[in-house]
Amino acid sequence: QVQLTESGGGSVQAGGSLRLSCGASERTFPRFAMAWFRQAPGKEREFVASITWTWGGTMYGESVKGRFRISKDNAKNTMWLQMDNLTPEGTAVYYCAARASPGDIPNSARIDYWGQGIQVTVSS
């Protein structure tokens, strides 16, 4: 089974930056897109950003537009989420995700693979 593993989380003060990484255990598994979701206590899982694996088309959640950037390197089998100008609302567990076939990427119910999640804490 494909495993997705996040790294790079931690604690940062408001206004600071973090970069999350996600690596996959297999290089050749079908993937239309990879994405980041996050979930804070008491809230539903929220779409953050996505990138198509072949074309590199990106999409961002409204709350992070202009502050977060998603990128990937197919040869390294890795994607990143650069998070700038973080706010306390960014405190959450962040999940790496992958979808095998074309579809509605922001819909978490249609994700095929999930990472274990990594904590990001933003203090004021």
PDB file of C-alpha atoms in Angstrom, residues 6-103:
ATOM      1  CA  GLU A   6       4.746  14.403   6.196  1.00  0.00           C
ATOM      2  CA  SER A   7       7.657  16.264   7.728  1.00  0.00           C
ATOM      3  CA  GLY A   8       8.633  19.813   8.603  1.00  0.00           C
ATOM      4  CA  GLY A   9       5.923  20.686  11.083  1.00  0.00           C
ATOM      5  CA  GLY A  10       6.450  22.380  14.398  1.00  0.00           C
ATOM      6  CA  SER A  11       5.820  25.623  16.228  1.00  0.00           C
ATOM      7  CA  VAL A  12       6.221  29.128  14.900  1.00  0.00           C
ATOM      8  CA  GLN A  13       5.226  32.617  15.943  1.00  0.00           C
ATOM      9  CA  ALA A  14       2.555  34.475  14.021  1.00  0.00           C
ATOM     10  CA  GLY A  15       4.022  36.046  10.923  1.00  0.00           C
ATOM     11  CA  GLY A  16       6.640  33.350  10.571  1.00  0.00           C
ATOM     12  CA  SER A  17       7.054  30.602   8.021  1.00  0.00           C
ATOM     13  CA  LEU A  18       7.215  26.843   7.819  1.00  0.00           C
ATOM     14  CA  ARG A  19       7.675  24.424   4.960  1.00  0.00           C
ATOM     15  CA  LEU A  20       6.009  21.035   5.030  1.00  0.00           C
ATOM     16  CA  SER A  21       7.205  18.121   2.941  1.00  0.00           C
ATOM     17  CA  CYS A  22       5.432  14.979   1.840  1.00  0.00           C
ATOM     18  CA  GLY A  23       7.132  11.903   0.444  1.00  0.00           C
ATOM     19  CA  ALA A  24       5.496   8.828  -1.037  1.00  0.00           C
ATOM     20  CA  SER A  25       6.697   5.284  -0.500  1.00  0.00           C
ATOM     21  CA  GLU A  26       6.184   4.405  -4.176  1.00  0.00           C
ATOM     22  CA  ARG A  27       7.177   6.321  -7.281  1.00  0.00           C
ATOM     23  CA  THR A  28       4.818   4.856  -9.856  1.00  0.00           C
ATOM     24  CA  PHE A  29       1.446   4.694  -8.155  1.00  0.00           C
ATOM     25  CA  PRO A  30      -1.345   6.391 -10.098  1.00  0.00           C
ATOM     26  CA  ARG A  31      -1.917   9.950  -8.987  1.00  0.00           C
ATOM     27  CA  PHE A  32      -3.818  12.691 -10.652  1.00  0.00           C
ATOM     28  CA  ALA A  33      -3.032  15.188  -7.927  1.00  0.00           C
ATOM     29  CA  MET A  34      -1.578  15.602  -4.495  1.00  0.00           C
ATOM     30  CA  ALA A  35      -2.955  17.928  -1.889  1.00  0.00           C
ATOM     31  CA  TRP A  36      -2.773  19.276   1.622  1.00  0.00           C
ATOM     32  CA  PHE A  37      -5.656  19.331   4.065  1.00  0.00           C
ATOM     33  CA  ARG A  38      -5.743  20.514   7.648  1.00  0.00           C
ATOM     34  CA  GLN A  39      -7.964  19.932  10.633  1.00  0.00           C
ATOM     35  CA  ALA A  40      -8.149  21.988  13.801  1.00  0.00           C
ATOM     36  CA  PRO A  41      -9.876  20.816  16.994  1.00  0.00           C
ATOM     37  CA  GLY A  42     -13.623  21.191  16.713  1.00  0.00           C
ATOM     38  CA  LYS A  43     -13.504  21.906  12.990  1.00  0.00           C
ATOM     39  CA  GLU A  44     -14.025  19.896   9.846  1.00  0.00           C
ATOM     40  CA  ARG A  45     -11.110  18.879   7.693  1.00  0.00           C
ATOM     41  CA  GLU A  46     -10.310  21.800   5.416  1.00  0.00           C
ATOM     42  CA  PHE A  47      -8.800  21.851   1.951  1.00  0.00           C
ATOM     43  CA  VAL A  48      -5.572  23.858   1.846  1.00  0.00           C
ATOM     44  CA  ALA A  49      -3.890  23.381  -1.534  1.00  0.00           C
ATOM     45  CA  SER A  50      -3.439  20.922  -4.375  1.00  0.00           C
ATOM     46  CA  ILE A  51      -1.220  20.360  -7.383  1.00  0.00           C
ATOM     47  CA  THR A  52      -1.744  18.100 -10.379  1.00  0.00           C
ATOM     48  CA  TRP A  53       1.084  15.625 -10.775  1.00  0.00           C
ATOM     49  CA  THR A  54       1.672  15.953 -14.502  1.00  0.00           C
ATOM     50  CA  TRP A  55       0.664  19.519 -15.332  1.00  0.00           C
ATOM     51  CA  GLY A  56       1.468  21.297 -12.078  1.00  0.00           C
ATOM     52  CA  GLY A  57      -1.812  23.157 -11.938  1.00  0.00           C
ATOM     53  CA  THR A  58      -2.445  24.524  -8.459  1.00  0.00           C
ATOM     54  CA  MET A  59      -5.473  25.354  -6.384  1.00  0.00           C
ATOM     55  CA  TYR A  60      -5.695  26.982  -2.958  1.00  0.00           C
ATOM     56  CA  GLY A  61      -8.241  27.305  -0.242  1.00  0.00           C
ATOM     57  CA  GLU A  62      -9.613  30.793   0.173  1.00  0.00           C
ATOM     58  CA  SER A  63      -8.132  31.236   3.637  1.00  0.00           C
ATOM     59  CA  VAL A  64      -4.533  30.673   2.492  1.00  0.00           C
ATOM     60  CA  LYS A  65      -4.438  32.369  -0.909  1.00  0.00           C
ATOM     61  CA  GLY A  66      -1.443  34.632  -1.270  1.00  0.00           C
ATOM     62  CA  ARG A  67       0.336  33.157   1.757  1.00  0.00           C
ATOM     63  CA  PHE A  68       0.839  29.460   0.980  1.00  0.00           C
ATOM     64  CA  ARG A  69       2.534  27.927  -2.045  1.00  0.00           C
ATOM     65  CA  ILE A  70       2.442  24.294  -3.112  1.00  0.00           C
ATOM     66  CA  SER A  71       5.166  22.742  -5.249  1.00  0.00           C
ATOM     67  CA  LYS A  72       6.472  19.338  -6.285  1.00  0.00           C
ATOM     68  CA  ASP A  73       9.387  17.465  -7.789  1.00  0.00           C
ATOM     69  CA  ASN A  74       8.281  14.338  -9.607  1.00  0.00           C
ATOM     70  CA  ALA A  75      11.811  12.917  -9.758  1.00  0.00           C
ATOM     71  CA  LYS A  76      12.143  13.248  -5.987  1.00  0.00           C
ATOM     72  CA  ASN A  77       8.624  11.930  -5.463  1.00  0.00           C
ATOM     73  CA  THR A  78       8.047  14.815  -3.102  1.00  0.00           C
ATOM     74  CA  MET A  79       5.781  17.794  -2.697  1.00  0.00           C
ATOM     75  CA  TRP A  80       6.045  20.785  -0.395  1.00  0.00           C
ATOM     76  CA  LEU A  81       3.811  23.369   1.170  1.00  0.00           C
ATOM     77  CA  GLN A  82       5.518  26.682   1.824  1.00  0.00           C
ATOM     78  CA  MET A  83       3.546  28.542   4.475  1.00  0.00           C
ATOM     79  CA  ASP A  84       4.330  32.231   4.912  1.00  0.00           C
ATOM     80  CA  ASN A  85       2.768  34.866   7.143  1.00  0.00           C
ATOM     81  CA  LEU A  86       1.265  32.237   9.377  1.00  0.00           C
ATOM     82  CA  THR A  87      -1.561  33.153  11.724  1.00  0.00           C
ATOM     83  CA  PRO A  88      -2.962  31.379  14.801  1.00  0.00           C
ATOM     84  CA  GLU A  89      -5.799  30.138  12.598  1.00  0.00           C
ATOM     85  CA  GLY A  90      -3.197  28.003  10.878  1.00  0.00           C
ATOM     86  CA  THR A  91      -2.797  25.848  13.976  1.00  0.00           C
ATOM     87  CA  ALA A  92      -3.941  22.391  12.946  1.00  0.00           C
ATOM     88  CA  VAL A  93      -2.877  18.918  11.980  1.00  0.00           C
ATOM     89  CA  TYR A  94      -1.840  19.024   8.340  1.00  0.00           C
ATOM     90  CA  TYR A  95      -2.376  15.979   6.145  1.00  0.00           C
ATOM     91  CA  CYS A  96      -0.702  15.023   2.908  1.00  0.00           C
ATOM     92  CA  ALA A  97      -3.131  13.443   0.452  1.00  0.00           C
ATOM     93  CA  ALA A  98      -3.231  11.963  -3.034  1.00  0.00           C
ATOM     94  CA  ARG A  99      -5.996  11.283  -5.516  1.00  0.00           C
ATOM     95  CA  ALA A 100      -5.473   8.600  -8.135  1.00  0.00           C
ATOM     96  CA  SER A 101      -7.908   9.768 -10.807  1.00  0.00           C
ATOM     97  CA  PRO A 102      -9.235  13.093 -12.076  1.00  0.00           C
ATOM     98  CA  GLY A 103     -11.948  14.524  -9.926  1.00  0.00           C
TER      99      GLY A 103
END
